[in-house]
Amino acid sequence: GRTWTHAGLRATKFIGRICIHPSNPDLVYVAALGDIFGPSEERGVYRSRDGGKSWEKVLYRNADTGAVDLSMDPSNPRILFATFWETRRNFWNISSGGPGSGLFRSTDGGDTWQEISRAPGLPDAPLGKLGIAVSPKPGRVWALIETTSEKTGLYRSEDYGARWTLVSSNRDLMHRPWYYTHVFADTCDADTVYIANLQMWKSTDGGSNFTEIMTPHGDNHALWIDPVNPNRMVQGNDGGACVSFNGGTTWSSIYNQPTA
């Protein structure tokens, strides 16, 4: 990290997620939200086959809707899920959701995509912000979905997104959904899933019940889980970054590095 090289996509401005192929580090996917203050063509899912030297846009919705989350199947990296969010920000409010928001799936490494926003079990439109995470169990996918109804919550699919079940409508998971809506699958245990929100939440029973994980600071946004040892994780919140070696029971101080 001492030196860096610019890898393009400057006009996308805001990037929601980066996914890297587990065995080919030159194959990279980016979910680009685009300019949230106005219409922008530089939105969607981008793919690079040469480590970021060049990019191709492989999925685009419209000028008002960008890709905000992306997840790759750890057992088959050709399977990808992407979520799109129609949003507009100005200096006094934020508009979250609309006809552009939706869920997409690719089974060929991003060459083609299928919209699955109306798959059985998912809430009716309009949708807001969506978070997505693929489980280590083949076929299982988690989706955290904002809607205008009581059907806001955590959804689970067991067949790669063909059908869905609302497993939790706990509002603690969805405070200010336009600000959070981040879901993370445990890398080894298919029944364990994490939600980053005002607090951080963990379920070990497939999403039915959640307990709070105490983090050093509120407003939790990011989580990296070691693919081999899920007790080792790095968590990001409004206070900085912290590290755990025991699955979130204890954390390092958030004040051990400068955080802009």
PDB file of C-alpha atoms in Angstrom:
ATOM      1  CA  GLY A   1       0.000   0.000   0.000  1.00  0.00           C
ATOM      2  CA  ARG A   2       2.958   2.376  -0.092  1.00  0.00           C
ATOM      3  CA  THR A   3       2.337   3.210  -3.749  1.00  0.00           C
ATOM      4  CA  TRP A   4      -0.812   3.167  -5.835  1.00  0.00           C
ATOM      5  CA  THR A   5      -1.731   3.180  -9.539  1.00  0.00           C
ATOM      6  CA  HIS A   6      -4.951   4.714 -10.826  1.00  0.00           C
ATOM      7  CA  ALA A   7      -7.041   1.985 -12.424  1.00  0.00           C
ATOM      8  CA  GLY A   8      -9.671   3.998 -14.266  1.00  0.00           C
ATOM      9  CA  LEU A   9     -13.442   4.384 -13.832  1.00  0.00           C
ATOM     10  CA  ARG A  10     -12.963   7.959 -12.643  1.00  0.00           C
ATOM     11  CA  ALA A  11     -16.306   9.111 -14.057  1.00  0.00           C
ATOM     12  CA  THR A  12     -18.243   6.519 -12.045  1.00  0.00           C
ATOM     13  CA  LYS A  13     -17.524   8.640  -8.940  1.00  0.00           C
ATOM     14  CA  PHE A  14     -19.176   6.301  -6.393  1.00  0.00           C
ATOM     15  CA  ILE A  15     -18.422   2.562  -6.246  1.00  0.00           C
ATOM     16  CA  GLY A  16     -20.514   0.286  -4.036  1.00  0.00           C
ATOM     17  CA  ARG A  17     -18.603  -2.983  -4.258  1.00  0.00           C
ATOM     18  CA  ILE A  18     -15.583  -4.669  -5.852  1.00  0.00           C
ATOM     19  CA  CYS A  19     -15.424  -8.446  -6.469  1.00  0.00           C
ATOM     20  CA  ILE A  20     -12.234 -10.265  -7.475  1.00  0.00           C
ATOM     21  CA  HIS A  21     -12.138 -13.768  -8.932  1.00  0.00           C
ATOM     22  CA  PRO A  22     -10.674 -16.078  -6.246  1.00  0.00           C
ATOM     23  CA  SER A  23      -8.114 -17.714  -8.540  1.00  0.00           C
ATOM     24  CA  ASN A  24      -7.606 -15.064 -11.237  1.00  0.00           C
ATOM     25  CA  PRO A  25      -6.697 -11.695  -9.685  1.00  0.00           C
ATOM     26  CA  ASP A  26      -6.884  -9.974 -13.080  1.00  0.00           C
ATOM     27  CA  LEU A  27     -10.627 -10.685 -13.354  1.00  0.00           C
ATOM     28  CA  VAL A  28     -12.375  -7.902 -11.443  1.00  0.00           C
ATOM     29  CA  TYR A  29     -15.991  -6.739 -11.220  1.00  0.00           C
ATOM     30  CA  VAL A  30     -17.157  -3.342  -9.979  1.00  0.00           C
ATOM     31  CA  ALA A  31     -20.615  -2.149  -8.946  1.00  0.00           C
ATOM     32  CA  ALA A  32     -20.671   1.550  -9.894  1.00  0.00           C
ATOM     33  CA  LEU A  33     -23.426   3.687  -8.421  1.00  0.00           C
ATOM     34  CA  GLY A  34     -22.419   6.696 -10.509  1.00  0.00           C
ATOM     35  CA  ASP A  35     -23.045  10.360  -9.802  1.00  0.00           C
ATOM     36  CA  ILE A  36     -25.717  10.468  -7.100  1.00  0.00           C
ATOM     37  CA  PHE A  37     -26.336  14.198  -7.639  1.00  0.00           C
ATOM     38  CA  GLY A  38     -27.651  13.892 -11.207  1.00  0.00           C
ATOM     39  CA  PRO A  39     -28.189  11.625 -14.206  1.00  0.00           C
ATOM     40  CA  SER A  40     -25.107   9.744 -15.336  1.00  0.00           C
ATOM     41  CA  GLU A  41     -24.318   7.187 -18.008  1.00  0.00           C
ATOM     42  CA  GLU A  42     -21.260   5.994 -16.059  1.00  0.00           C
ATOM     43  CA  ARG A  43     -23.254   3.570 -13.925  1.00  0.00           C
ATOM     44  CA  GLY A  44     -23.702  -0.186 -13.778  1.00  0.00           C
ATOM     45  CA  VAL A  45     -21.542  -3.276 -13.469  1.00  0.00           C
ATOM     46  CA  TYR A  46     -18.064  -3.131 -14.998  1.00  0.00           C
ATOM     47  CA  ARG A  47     -15.648  -5.987 -15.694  1.00  0.00           C
ATOM     48  CA  SER A  48     -11.909  -5.998 -16.223  1.00  0.00           C
ATOM     49  CA  ARG A  49      -9.983  -9.032 -17.488  1.00  0.00           C
ATOM     50  CA  ASP A  50      -6.564  -7.413 -17.228  1.00  0.00           C
ATOM     51  CA  GLY A  51      -6.323  -6.218 -13.641  1.00  0.00           C
ATOM     52  CA  GLY A  52      -7.954  -2.846 -14.240  1.00  0.00           C
ATOM     53  CA  LYS A  53      -6.026  -1.728 -17.331  1.00  0.00           C
ATOM     54  CA  SER A  54      -9.269  -1.715 -19.323  1.00  0.00           C
ATOM     55  CA  TRP A  55     -12.959  -2.008 -18.409  1.00  0.00           C
ATOM     56  CA  GLU A  56     -16.168  -3.033 -20.127  1.00  0.00           C
ATOM     57  CA  LYS A  57     -19.658  -2.193 -18.916  1.00  0.00           C
ATOM     58  CA  VAL A  58     -21.486  -5.522 -18.749  1.00  0.00           C
ATOM     59  CA  LEU A  59     -24.764  -4.385 -17.140  1.00  0.00           C
ATOM     60  CA  TYR A  60     -26.542  -1.033 -17.331  1.00  0.00           C
ATOM     61  CA  ARG A  61     -30.001   0.068 -16.182  1.00  0.00           C
ATOM     62  CA  ASN A  62     -30.531   3.763 -16.894  1.00  0.00           C
ATOM     63  CA  ALA A  63     -29.033   7.170 -16.182  1.00  0.00           C
ATOM     64  CA  ASP A  64     -30.799   7.452 -12.815  1.00  0.00           C
ATOM     65  CA  THR A  65     -30.048   3.970 -11.458  1.00  0.00           C
ATOM     66  CA  GLY A  66     -26.651   2.585 -10.504  1.00  0.00           C
ATOM     67  CA  ALA A  67     -25.216  -0.700  -9.278  1.00  0.00           C
ATOM     68  CA  VAL A  68     -24.763  -0.535  -5.510  1.00  0.00           C
ATOM     69  CA  ASP A  69     -23.888  -4.092  -4.466  1.00  0.00           C
ATOM     70  CA  LEU A  70     -22.319  -7.172  -6.013  1.00  0.00           C
ATOM     71  CA  SER A  71     -21.608 -10.698  -4.795  1.00  0.00           C
ATOM     72  CA  MET A  72     -19.807 -13.670  -6.299  1.00  0.00           C
ATOM     73  CA  ASP A  73     -20.611 -17.309  -5.555  1.00  0.00           C
ATOM     74  CA  PRO A  74     -17.572 -18.681  -3.693  1.00  0.00           C
ATOM     75  CA  SER A  75     -18.243 -22.192  -5.006  1.00  0.00           C
ATOM     76  CA  ASN A  76     -18.753 -21.066  -8.617  1.00  0.00           C
ATOM     77  CA  PRO A  77     -17.351 -17.577  -9.380  1.00  0.00           C
ATOM     78  CA  ARG A  78     -19.156 -17.509 -12.729  1.00  0.00           C
ATOM     79  CA  ILE A  79     -22.362 -16.912 -10.751  1.00  0.00           C
ATOM     80  CA  LEU A  80     -22.794 -13.257  -9.813  1.00  0.00           C
ATOM     81  CA  PHE A  81     -25.597 -11.231  -8.244  1.00  0.00           C
ATOM     82  CA  ALA A  82     -25.904  -7.464  -8.620  1.00  0.00           C
ATOM     83  CA  THR A  83     -28.326  -4.978  -7.110  1.00  0.00           C
ATOM     84  CA  PHE A  84     -29.357  -1.684  -8.672  1.00  0.00           C
ATOM     85  CA  TRP A  85     -30.531   1.351  -6.742  1.00  0.00           C
ATOM     86  CA  GLU A  86     -32.456   4.308  -8.126  1.00  0.00           C
ATOM     87  CA  THR A  87     -31.393   7.233  -5.965  1.00  0.00           C
ATOM     88  CA  ARG A  88     -30.832  10.945  -6.150  1.00  0.00           C
ATOM     89  CA  ARG A  89     -29.014  13.050  -3.598  1.00  0.00           C
ATOM     90  CA  ASN A  90     -29.045  16.774  -3.125  1.00  0.00           C
ATOM     91  CA  PHE A  91     -27.946  18.978  -0.281  1.00  0.00           C
ATOM     92  CA  TRP A  92     -31.194  18.791   1.674  1.00  0.00           C
ATOM     93  CA  ASN A  93     -32.572  15.290   1.097  1.00  0.00           C
ATOM     94  CA  ILE A  94     -32.115  11.881  -0.511  1.00  0.00           C
ATOM     95  CA  SER A  95     -34.560  10.005  -2.720  1.00  0.00           C
ATOM     96  CA  SER A  96     -34.274   6.242  -2.264  1.00  0.00           C
ATOM     97  CA  GLY A  97     -35.954   3.771  -4.596  1.00  0.00           C
ATOM     98  CA  GLY A  98     -38.044   3.673  -7.717  1.00  0.00           C
ATOM     99  CA  PRO A  99     -38.745   1.567 -10.808  1.00  0.00           C
ATOM    100  CA  GLY A 100     -35.043   1.273 -11.587  1.00  0.00           C
ATOM    101  CA  SER A 101     -34.122  -0.553  -8.373  1.00  0.00           C
ATOM    102  CA  GLY A 102     -33.787  -4.300  -8.831  1.00  0.00           C
ATOM    103  CA  LEU A 103     -31.875  -7.554  -8.545  1.00  0.00           C
ATOM    104  CA  PHE A 104     -29.902  -9.248 -11.341  1.00  0.00           C
ATOM    105  CA  ARG A 105     -28.131 -12.578 -11.774  1.00  0.00           C
ATOM    106  CA  SER A 106     -25.460 -13.829 -14.138  1.00  0.00           C
ATOM    107  CA  THR A 107     -24.410 -17.456 -14.537  1.00  0.00           C
ATOM    108  CA  ASP A 108     -21.714 -16.922 -17.176  1.00  0.00           C
ATOM    109  CA  GLY A 109     -19.261 -14.580 -15.510  1.00  0.00           C
ATOM    110  CA  GLY A 110     -21.131 -11.417 -16.421  1.00  0.00           C
ATOM    111  CA  ASP A 111     -21.544 -11.992 -20.167  1.00  0.00           C
ATOM    112  CA  THR A 112     -25.340 -12.029 -19.811  1.00  0.00           C
ATOM    113  CA  TRP A 113     -27.712 -11.044 -16.999  1.00  0.00           C
ATOM    114  CA  GLN A 114     -31.261 -11.887 -15.985  1.00  0.00           C
ATOM    115  CA  GLU A 115     -33.429  -9.623 -13.864  1.00  0.00           C
ATOM    116  CA  ILE A 116     -34.953 -11.596 -10.984  1.00  0.00           C
ATOM    117  CA  SER A 117     -36.583  -8.687  -9.136  1.00  0.00           C
ATOM    118  CA  ARG A 118     -40.024 -10.295  -9.578  1.00  0.00           C
ATOM    119  CA  ALA A 119     -39.012 -13.792  -8.525  1.00  0.00           C
ATOM    120  CA  PRO A 120     -41.577 -15.532  -6.283  1.00  0.00           C
ATOM    121  CA  GLY A 121     -41.325 -14.404  -2.685  1.00  0.00           C
ATOM    122  CA  LEU A 122     -39.746 -11.008  -3.328  1.00  0.00           C
ATOM    123  CA  PRO A 123     -41.711  -7.863  -2.418  1.00  0.00           C
ATOM    124  CA  ASP A 124     -43.639  -5.911  -5.009  1.00  0.00           C
ATOM    125  CA  ALA A 125     -42.234  -2.771  -6.561  1.00  0.00           C
ATOM    126  CA  PRO A 126     -41.172  -0.122  -5.908  1.00  0.00           C
ATOM    127  CA  LEU A 127     -37.965  -1.314  -4.330  1.00  0.00           C
ATOM    128  CA  GLY A 128     -35.378   0.845  -2.607  1.00  0.00           C
ATOM    129  CA  LYS A 129     -31.794  -0.030  -1.785  1.00  0.00           C
ATOM    130  CA  LEU A 130     -30.782  -3.716  -1.883  1.00  0.00           C
ATOM    131  CA  GLY A 131     -27.858  -5.567  -0.316  1.00  0.00           C
ATOM    132  CA  ILE A 132     -26.778  -8.986  -1.593  1.00  0.00           C
ATOM    133  CA  ALA A 133     -24.487 -11.782  -0.354  1.00  0.00           C
ATOM    134  CA  VAL A 134     -23.937 -15.326  -1.645  1.00  0.00           C
ATOM    135  CA  SER A 135     -23.515 -18.062   0.960  1.00  0.00           C
ATOM    136  CA  PRO A 136     -20.834 -20.771   0.882  1.00  0.00           C
ATOM    137  CA  LYS A 137     -23.733 -23.252   0.639  1.00  0.00           C
ATOM    138  CA  PRO A 138     -24.431 -23.726  -3.090  1.00  0.00           C
ATOM    139  CA  GLY A 139     -27.726 -22.092  -4.028  1.00  0.00           C
ATOM    140  CA  ARG A 140     -28.170 -20.009  -0.878  1.00  0.00           C
ATOM    141  CA  VAL A 141     -28.308 -16.241  -1.345  1.00  0.00           C
ATOM    142  CA  TRP A 142     -29.126 -13.446   1.114  1.00  0.00           C
ATOM    143  CA  ALA A 143     -30.838 -10.185   0.108  1.00  0.00           C
ATOM    144  CA  LEU A 144     -31.537  -7.210   2.353  1.00  0.00           C
ATOM    145  CA  ILE A 145     -34.332  -5.226   0.707  1.00  0.00           C
ATOM    146  CA  GLU A 146     -35.869  -1.821   1.340  1.00  0.00           C
ATOM    147  CA  THR A 147     -39.500  -1.422   0.268  1.00  0.00           C
ATOM    148  CA  THR A 148     -42.383   0.935   0.962  1.00  0.00           C
ATOM    149  CA  SER A 149     -44.288  -1.800   2.821  1.00  0.00           C
ATOM    150  CA  GLU A 150     -43.974  -4.061   5.849  1.00  0.00           C
ATOM    151  CA  LYS A 151     -42.080  -6.508   3.623  1.00  0.00           C
ATOM    152  CA  THR A 152     -38.815  -4.650   4.160  1.00  0.00           C
ATOM    153  CA  GLY A 153     -36.245  -7.054   5.595  1.00  0.00           C
ATOM    154  CA  LEU A 154     -33.875  -9.962   5.035  1.00  0.00           C
ATOM    155  CA  TYR A 155     -34.708 -12.506   2.329  1.00  0.00           C
ATOM    156  CA  ARG A 156     -33.123 -15.903   1.630  1.00  0.00           C
ATOM    157  CA  SER A 157     -33.084 -18.066  -1.475  1.00  0.00           C
ATOM    158  CA  GLU A 158     -32.020 -21.718  -1.648  1.00  0.00           C
ATOM    159  CA  ASP A 159     -32.045 -22.014  -5.448  1.00  0.00           C
ATOM    160  CA  TYR A 160     -29.796 -19.207  -6.724  1.00  0.00           C
ATOM    161  CA  GLY A 161     -32.543 -16.602  -6.580  1.00  0.00           C
ATOM    162  CA  ALA A 162     -35.363 -18.442  -8.325  1.00  0.00           C
ATOM    163  CA  ARG A 163     -37.574 -18.265  -5.188  1.00  0.00           C
ATOM    164  CA  TRP A 164     -37.265 -16.277  -1.971  1.00  0.00           C
ATOM    165  CA  THR A 165     -38.485 -16.294   1.619  1.00  0.00           C
ATOM    166  CA  LEU A 166     -38.699 -13.336   4.002  1.00  0.00           C
ATOM    167  CA  VAL A 167     -36.765 -14.651   7.015  1.00  0.00           C
ATOM    168  CA  SER A 168     -36.631 -11.500   9.148  1.00  0.00           C
ATOM    169  CA  SER A 169     -38.540  -8.219   9.168  1.00  0.00           C
ATOM    170  CA  ASN A 170     -36.730  -7.024  12.301  1.00  0.00           C
ATOM    171  CA  ARG A 171     -36.584  -3.242  11.957  1.00  0.00           C
ATOM    172  CA  ASP A 172     -33.287  -3.133  13.859  1.00  0.00           C
ATOM    173  CA  LEU A 173     -31.707  -4.539  10.704  1.00  0.00           C
ATOM    174  CA  MET A 174     -33.098  -1.736   8.533  1.00  0.00           C
ATOM    175  CA  HIS A 175     -32.707   1.591  10.326  1.00  0.00           C
ATOM    176  CA  ARG A 176     -32.211   4.253   7.635  1.00  0.00           C
ATOM    177  CA  PRO A 177     -31.989   1.630   4.862  1.00  0.00           C
ATOM    178  CA  TRP A 178     -30.706   4.112   2.298  1.00  0.00           C
ATOM    179  CA  TYR A 179     -27.684   4.671   4.546  1.00  0.00           C
ATOM    180  CA  TYR A 180     -26.846   1.060   5.444  1.00  0.00           C
ATOM    181  CA  THR A 181     -28.391  -2.121   3.875  1.00  0.00           C
ATOM    182  CA  HIS A 182     -25.211  -4.202   4.045  1.00  0.00           C
ATOM    183  CA  VAL A 183     -25.407  -7.997   4.430  1.00  0.00           C
ATOM    184  CA  PHE A 184     -22.419 -10.357   4.697  1.00  0.00           C
ATOM    185  CA  ALA A 185     -22.448 -14.151   4.513  1.00  0.00           C
ATOM    186  CA  ASP A 186     -20.129 -16.092   6.780  1.00  0.00           C
ATOM    187  CA  THR A 187     -17.439 -17.681   4.640  1.00  0.00           C
ATOM    188  CA  CYS A 188     -17.752 -21.176   6.162  1.00  0.00           C
ATOM    189  CA  ASP A 189     -21.052 -21.538   8.050  1.00  0.00           C
ATOM    190  CA  ALA A 190     -24.084 -21.320   5.759  1.00  0.00           C
ATOM    191  CA  ASP A 191     -26.446 -20.471   8.628  1.00  0.00           C
ATOM    192  CA  THR A 192     -24.408 -17.496   9.859  1.00  0.00           C
ATOM    193  CA  VAL A 193     -25.059 -14.066   8.386  1.00  0.00           C
ATOM    194  CA  TYR A 194     -24.112 -10.544   9.467  1.00  0.00           C
ATOM    195  CA  ILE A 195     -25.952  -7.232   9.039  1.00  0.00           C
ATOM    196  CA  ALA A 196     -24.147  -3.895   9.300  1.00  0.00           C
ATOM    197  CA  ASN A 197     -26.412  -1.101  10.488  1.00  0.00           C
ATOM    198  CA  LEU A 198     -26.479   1.433  13.322  1.00  0.00           C
ATOM    199  CA  GLN A 199     -25.513  -1.616  15.354  1.00  0.00           C
ATOM    200  CA  MET A 200     -23.936  -4.774  13.964  1.00  0.00           C
ATOM    201  CA  TRP A 201     -26.051  -7.939  14.016  1.00  0.00           C
ATOM    202  CA  LYS A 202     -25.328 -11.657  13.709  1.00  0.00           C
ATOM    203  CA  SER A 203     -27.587 -14.638  13.077  1.00  0.00           C
ATOM    204  CA  THR A 204     -26.504 -18.263  13.462  1.00  0.00           C
ATOM    205  CA  ASP A 205     -29.860 -19.861  12.613  1.00  0.00           C
ATOM    206  CA  GLY A 206     -30.301 -18.927   8.979  1.00  0.00           C
ATOM    207  CA  GLY A 207     -31.515 -15.383   9.550  1.00  0.00           C
ATOM    208  CA  SER A 208     -34.457 -16.063  11.837  1.00  0.00           C
ATOM    209  CA  ASN A 209     -32.971 -14.495  14.986  1.00  0.00           C
ATOM    210  CA  PHE A 210     -30.237 -11.908  15.471  1.00  0.00           C
ATOM    211  CA  THR A 211     -28.036 -10.867  18.360  1.00  0.00           C
ATOM    212  CA  GLU A 212     -26.049  -7.658  18.548  1.00  0.00           C
ATOM    213  CA  ILE A 213     -22.287  -7.680  18.138  1.00  0.00           C
ATOM    214  CA  MET A 214     -20.759  -4.872  20.154  1.00  0.00           C
ATOM    215  CA  THR A 215     -18.371  -2.821  18.017  1.00  0.00           C
ATOM    216  CA  PRO A 216     -16.110   0.018  19.227  1.00  0.00           C
ATOM    217  CA  HIS A 217     -18.184   2.638  17.402  1.00  0.00           C
ATOM    218  CA  GLY A 218     -21.696   3.032  16.004  1.00  0.00           C
ATOM    219  CA  ASP A 219     -22.733   3.294  12.347  1.00  0.00           C
ATOM    220  CA  ASN A 220     -21.346   0.070  10.874  1.00  0.00           C
ATOM    221  CA  HIS A 221     -20.767  -0.179   7.135  1.00  0.00           C
ATOM    222  CA  ALA A 222     -18.120  -2.706   6.145  1.00  0.00           C
ATOM    223  CA  LEU A 223     -17.034  -6.224   7.022  1.00  0.00           C
ATOM    224  CA  TRP A 224     -14.348  -8.516   5.613  1.00  0.00           C
ATOM    225  CA  ILE A 225     -14.391 -12.147   6.737  1.00  0.00           C
ATOM    226  CA  ASP A 226     -11.389 -14.424   6.205  1.00  0.00           C
ATOM    227  CA  PRO A 227     -12.377 -17.068   3.613  1.00  0.00           C
ATOM    228  CA  VAL A 228     -10.557 -19.803   5.565  1.00  0.00           C
ATOM    229  CA  ASN A 229     -10.933 -18.690   9.177  1.00  0.00           C
ATOM    230  CA  PRO A 230     -14.171 -16.729   9.689  1.00  0.00           C
ATOM    231  CA  ASN A 231     -13.177 -15.835  13.249  1.00  0.00           C
ATOM    232  CA  ARG A 232     -10.682 -13.425  11.698  1.00  0.00           C
ATOM    233  CA  MET A 233     -12.443 -10.319  10.413  1.00  0.00           C
ATOM    234  CA  VAL A 234     -11.944  -6.636   9.746  1.00  0.00           C
ATOM    235  CA  GLN A 235     -14.857  -4.310  10.389  1.00  0.00           C
ATOM    236  CA  GLY A 236     -15.390  -0.705   9.294  1.00  0.00           C
ATOM    237  CA  ASN A 237     -17.542   1.856  11.099  1.00  0.00           C
ATOM    238  CA  ASP A 238     -17.767   5.624  11.480  1.00  0.00           C
ATOM    239  CA  GLY A 239     -14.937   5.508  14.019  1.00  0.00           C
ATOM    240  CA  GLY A 240     -12.470   3.696  11.764  1.00  0.00           C
ATOM    241  CA  ALA A 241     -11.418   0.093  11.205  1.00  0.00           C
ATOM    242  CA  CYS A 242     -11.089  -2.638  13.829  1.00  0.00           C
ATOM    243  CA  VAL A 243      -9.921  -6.246  13.821  1.00  0.00           C
ATOM    244  CA  SER A 244     -11.266  -9.340  15.569  1.00  0.00           C
ATOM    245  CA  PHE A 245      -9.718 -12.789  15.903  1.00  0.00           C
ATOM    246  CA  ASN A 246     -12.671 -14.342  17.740  1.00  0.00           C
ATOM    247  CA  GLY A 247     -15.639 -13.751  15.475  1.00  0.00           C
ATOM    248  CA  GLY A 248     -16.522 -10.337  16.849  1.00  0.00           C
ATOM    249  CA  THR A 249     -16.471 -11.119  20.565  1.00  0.00           C
ATOM    250  CA  THR A 250     -13.714  -8.535  21.027  1.00  0.00           C
ATOM    251  CA  TRP A 251     -12.175  -5.963  18.703  1.00  0.00           C
ATOM    252  CA  SER A 252      -8.993  -3.977  18.420  1.00  0.00           C
ATOM    253  CA  SER A 253      -9.110  -0.265  19.117  1.00  0.00           C
ATOM    254  CA  ILE A 254     -10.470   1.899  16.311  1.00  0.00           C
ATOM    255  CA  TYR A 255      -7.939   4.560  17.212  1.00  0.00           C
ATOM    256  CA  ASN A 256      -4.853   2.626  16.137  1.00  0.00           C
ATOM    257  CA  GLN A 257      -4.679   4.194  12.679  1.00  0.00           C
ATOM    258  CA  PRO A 258      -5.443   7.590  11.142  1.00  0.00           C
ATOM    259  CA  THR A 259      -8.880   7.539   9.511  1.00  0.00           C
ATOM    260  CA  ALA A 260     -10.043  10.285   7.205  1.00  0.00           C
TER     261      ALA A 260
END
